[in-house]
Amino acid sequence: MDSKPEQGIYPHRNDPQHLMLRIKLPGGAITPDQLDLIAEIAGADGTVDITTRQELQIYGVPAAEVEATIERLNKAGLSTLGAGGATVRNIVGCPAAGVDRQEAFDVSPTIKQLHDFFLGNTQYADLLKPLRLSVSACADRCVYPATQGIALVGLSRMIDGKTKPGFDLWVGGTMSEPPSLGRSLGVFIKPEEVLEVVRAAIDVWRLVPECL
């Protein structure tokens, strides 16, 4: 098995007999059973990293066992697809989503919706460059929306006398060279509109690369 970054499979320290697997965790969410599986795969002497995009990286996976290992991860609800290459990368979110009493609302369903749509979606598997996306609604903006290609910042707004949840859309941030800060477009997006808007933003980016 060769390295395939778009599938989350990477070279391992100039060792052709082993590879590194990067696992996407939307919003950084993982269950105890999934952690146990990762520990089992890594082994007693293995190494597992936590990335800045809330992913896990397992080092030292024998190249001959990569396909079987990915099958085990898939059966446990984990995936390496799109963890590298010019794809929609792991969607980051506030680690306290759903329990933070000061957050505007729980954005976990929106993260899951976006992750499920883009995971393995060949229409978005060969982008101009990696697309980094965040979804959060905490007061601290802990995912730094200005550094993301597309960021959805949760907030609430009065509509017809009622408080409604939604998102402000930020675009254009990157930590790559040359770095740039994203900016808010000043629009209010309802949760049910998110997928359509994000897809449209990516489509515009493909036509006008400098916009993201």
Short mmCIF file of C-alpha atoms in Angstrom, two decimals:
data_model
loop_
_atom_site.label_atom_id
_atom_site.label_comp_id
_atom_site.label_asym_id
_atom_site.label_seq_id
_atom_site.Cartn_x
_atom_site.Cartn_y
_atom_site.Cartn_z
CA MET A 1 0.00 0.00 0.00
CA ASP A 2 1.43 3.38 -1.07
CA SER A 3 0.77 6.71 0.62
CA LYS A 4 -2.48 8.37 -0.47
CA PRO A 5 -2.98 11.66 1.40
CA GLU A 6 -6.51 12.19 0.03
CA GLN A 7 -7.39 8.92 1.80
CA GLY A 8 -5.55 9.86 4.97
CA ILE A 9 -2.62 7.50 4.27
CA TYR A 10 0.84 9.06 4.68
CA PRO A 11 4.49 7.97 4.55
CA HIS A 12 6.05 7.02 7.87
CA ARG A 13 9.45 8.55 8.61
CA ASN A 14 11.19 7.19 5.51
CA ASP A 15 10.09 3.66 6.48
CA PRO A 16 8.50 2.00 3.40
CA GLN A 17 7.25 -0.91 5.51
CA HIS A 18 5.00 1.29 7.64
CA LEU A 19 2.51 4.11 7.08
CA MET A 20 0.71 6.75 9.11
CA LEU A 21 -3.11 6.94 9.17
CA ARG A 22 -4.93 10.23 9.83
CA ILE A 23 -8.46 9.84 11.17
CA LYS A 24 -11.09 12.55 10.76
CA LEU A 25 -13.08 13.40 13.89
CA PRO A 26 -15.77 15.97 13.01
CA GLY A 27 -15.85 18.51 15.80
CA GLY A 28 -13.23 16.43 17.63
CA ALA A 29 -15.93 13.98 18.74
CA ILE A 30 -14.95 10.40 19.60
CA THR A 31 -16.41 7.65 21.77
CA PRO A 32 -14.62 5.53 24.41
CA ASP A 33 -15.02 2.42 22.23
CA GLN A 34 -13.43 4.22 19.29
CA LEU A 35 -10.52 5.33 21.49
CA ASP A 36 -10.04 1.75 22.65
CA LEU A 37 -9.86 0.59 19.03
CA ILE A 38 -7.27 3.22 18.14
CA ALA A 39 -5.17 2.24 21.16
CA GLU A 40 -5.42 -1.40 20.09
CA ILE A 41 -4.30 -0.57 16.55
CA ALA A 42 -1.40 1.56 17.77
CA GLY A 43 -0.22 -1.16 20.16
CA ALA A 44 1.72 -0.85 23.40
CA ASP A 45 4.68 0.83 21.71
CA GLY A 46 2.72 2.85 19.16
CA THR A 47 2.34 6.60 18.79
CA VAL A 48 -0.89 8.55 18.33
CA ASP A 49 -0.92 12.31 17.73
CA ILE A 50 -3.76 14.79 18.15
CA THR A 51 -3.62 17.32 15.30
CA THR A 52 -4.53 20.99 15.35
CA ARG A 53 -7.62 20.07 13.31
CA GLN A 54 -8.96 17.66 15.94
CA GLU A 55 -7.84 14.54 14.10
CA LEU A 56 -5.87 11.53 15.32
CA GLN A 57 -2.76 10.18 13.59
CA ILE A 58 -1.66 6.58 14.13
CA TYR A 59 2.00 5.94 13.34
CA GLY A 60 3.72 2.70 12.49
CA VAL A 61 0.85 0.86 10.79
CA PRO A 62 2.36 -1.99 8.72
CA ALA A 63 1.82 -1.21 5.03
CA ALA A 64 0.47 -4.70 4.42
CA GLU A 65 -2.21 -4.16 7.09
CA VAL A 66 -3.43 -0.70 6.09
CA GLU A 67 -6.52 -1.84 4.15
CA ALA A 68 -7.63 -4.18 6.93
CA THR A 69 -6.98 -1.48 9.53
CA ILE A 70 -9.09 1.05 7.63
CA GLU A 71 -11.90 -1.52 7.43
CA ARG A 72 -11.77 -1.90 11.21
CA LEU A 73 -11.92 1.88 11.64
CA ASN A 74 -14.86 2.14 9.22
CA LYS A 75 -16.83 -0.52 11.10
CA ALA A 76 -16.35 1.54 14.27
CA GLY A 77 -17.71 4.67 12.58
CA LEU A 78 -14.31 6.25 11.88
CA SER A 79 -12.85 7.32 8.54
CA THR A 80 -9.59 8.50 7.02
CA LEU A 81 -11.19 9.73 3.76
CA GLY A 82 -10.40 13.35 3.00
CA ALA A 83 -7.92 13.69 5.87
CA GLY A 84 -5.35 14.97 3.39
CA GLY A 85 -4.97 16.24 -0.15
CA ALA A 86 -7.07 18.90 -1.89
CA THR A 87 -10.31 17.92 -0.15
CA VAL A 88 -12.75 19.27 2.42
CA ARG A 89 -10.65 18.59 5.49
CA ASN A 90 -11.87 17.66 8.96
CA ILE A 91 -14.53 20.07 10.20
CA VAL A 92 -13.42 21.60 13.49
CA GLY A 93 -15.71 22.80 16.25
CA CYS A 94 -15.73 23.89 19.87
CA PRO A 95 -14.89 20.88 22.10
CA ALA A 96 -17.57 22.05 24.55
CA ALA A 97 -20.37 22.11 21.96
CA GLY A 98 -23.59 20.91 23.49
CA VAL A 99 -22.48 21.44 27.09
CA ASP A 100 -21.25 25.04 27.08
CA ARG A 101 -23.94 27.08 28.84
CA GLN A 102 -22.78 30.26 27.11
CA GLU A 103 -22.85 28.97 23.54
CA ALA A 104 -25.49 30.42 21.24
CA PHE A 105 -26.77 26.90 20.49
CA ASP A 106 -25.46 23.37 19.93
CA VAL A 107 -23.94 23.17 16.44
CA SER A 108 -23.16 19.44 16.59
CA PRO A 109 -26.00 18.51 14.18
CA THR A 110 -24.68 20.98 11.61
CA ILE A 111 -21.15 19.57 11.88
CA LYS A 112 -22.49 16.05 11.38
CA GLN A 113 -24.60 17.09 8.39
CA LEU A 114 -21.63 18.70 6.64
CA HIS A 115 -19.27 15.84 7.50
CA ASP A 116 -21.69 13.20 6.24
CA PHE A 117 -22.25 15.07 2.97
CA PHE A 118 -18.61 15.73 2.09
CA LEU A 119 -17.13 12.45 3.35
CA GLY A 120 -16.15 10.45 0.27
CA ASN A 121 -18.09 12.80 -2.02
CA THR A 122 -16.14 12.63 -5.30
CA GLN A 123 -17.63 15.94 -6.45
CA TYR A 124 -15.53 17.65 -3.78
CA ALA A 125 -12.52 15.31 -3.75
CA ASP A 126 -10.27 17.27 -6.12
CA LEU A 127 -10.40 20.93 -5.08
CA LEU A 128 -7.93 23.70 -5.89
CA LYS A 129 -6.30 23.24 -2.48
CA PRO A 130 -7.30 21.90 0.96
CA LEU A 131 -10.49 23.52 2.23
CA ARG A 132 -10.56 24.06 5.98
CA LEU A 133 -13.96 24.54 7.53
CA SER A 134 -15.15 25.30 11.06
CA VAL A 135 -18.53 25.39 12.78
CA SER A 136 -18.88 26.83 16.28
CA ALA A 137 -21.12 28.92 18.49
CA CYS A 138 -19.06 29.48 21.63
CA ALA A 139 -18.45 32.97 22.98
CA ASP A 140 -14.67 32.50 22.85
CA ARG A 141 -14.52 31.64 19.14
CA CYS A 142 -12.01 28.98 20.10
CA VAL A 143 -11.69 27.60 16.56
CA TYR A 144 -10.39 30.95 15.27
CA PRO A 145 -12.87 31.45 12.41
CA ALA A 146 -10.66 34.09 10.76
CA THR A 147 -8.09 31.36 9.98
CA GLN A 148 -10.55 29.08 8.17
CA GLY A 149 -11.36 28.93 4.47
CA ILE A 150 -15.04 28.82 5.42
CA ALA A 151 -16.26 29.41 8.96
CA LEU A 152 -19.78 29.28 10.32
CA VAL A 153 -20.08 31.34 13.49
CA GLY A 154 -23.20 30.57 15.50
CA LEU A 155 -25.36 33.41 16.78
CA SER A 156 -29.01 34.25 17.35
CA ARG A 157 -31.26 36.88 15.82
CA MET A 158 -34.75 38.21 16.48
CA ILE A 159 -37.06 37.27 13.60
CA ASP A 160 -40.78 38.04 13.82
CA GLY A 161 -40.44 38.60 17.53
CA LYS A 162 -38.76 35.24 18.16
CA THR A 163 -35.10 34.39 18.83
CA LYS A 164 -33.81 32.17 16.02
CA PRO A 165 -30.45 30.32 15.80
CA GLY A 166 -28.26 30.78 12.76
CA PHE A 167 -24.76 31.49 11.48
CA ASP A 168 -22.60 34.33 10.28
CA LEU A 169 -20.51 33.26 7.28
CA TRP A 170 -16.77 33.97 7.23
CA VAL A 171 -14.58 33.23 4.19
CA GLY A 172 -11.02 33.62 3.00
CA GLY A 173 -8.89 32.68 5.99
CA THR A 174 -5.74 30.57 5.68
CA MET A 175 -2.58 29.77 7.64
CA SER A 176 -0.81 28.64 4.46
CA GLU A 177 1.62 30.84 2.54
CA PRO A 178 0.73 33.59 2.08
CA PRO A 179 -1.46 33.72 5.22
CA SER A 180 -4.58 35.85 5.28
CA LEU A 181 -7.44 36.58 7.66
CA GLY A 182 -10.98 35.67 6.73
CA ARG A 183 -13.79 38.19 6.84
CA SER A 184 -17.44 38.09 7.72
CA LEU A 185 -19.91 38.44 4.85
CA GLY A 186 -22.49 39.86 7.25
CA VAL A 187 -25.22 37.39 6.31
CA PHE A 188 -27.53 35.35 8.54
CA ILE A 189 -27.81 31.71 7.55
CA LYS A 190 -30.44 29.44 9.04
CA PRO A 191 -29.24 25.94 10.06
CA GLU A 192 -31.33 24.35 7.31
CA GLU A 193 -29.60 26.58 4.73
CA VAL A 194 -26.03 25.73 5.74
CA LEU A 195 -25.29 22.87 3.37
CA GLU A 196 -26.62 24.73 0.33
CA VAL A 197 -24.63 27.86 1.23
CA VAL A 198 -21.37 26.00 1.88
CA ARG A 199 -21.69 24.11 -1.40
CA ALA A 200 -22.34 27.40 -3.23
CA ALA A 201 -19.29 29.02 -1.58
CA ILE A 202 -17.09 26.15 -2.75
CA ASP A 203 -18.52 26.34 -6.27
CA VAL A 204 -17.80 30.09 -6.44
CA TRP A 205 -14.27 29.44 -5.14
CA ARG A 206 -13.66 27.04 -8.01
CA LEU A 207 -14.63 29.77 -10.49
CA VAL A 208 -12.87 32.60 -8.64
CA PRO A 209 -9.94 31.01 -6.72
CA GLU A 210 -8.80 34.25 -5.08
CA CYS A 211 -12.08 34.58 -3.13
CA LEU A 212 -11.07 31.88 -0.61
#
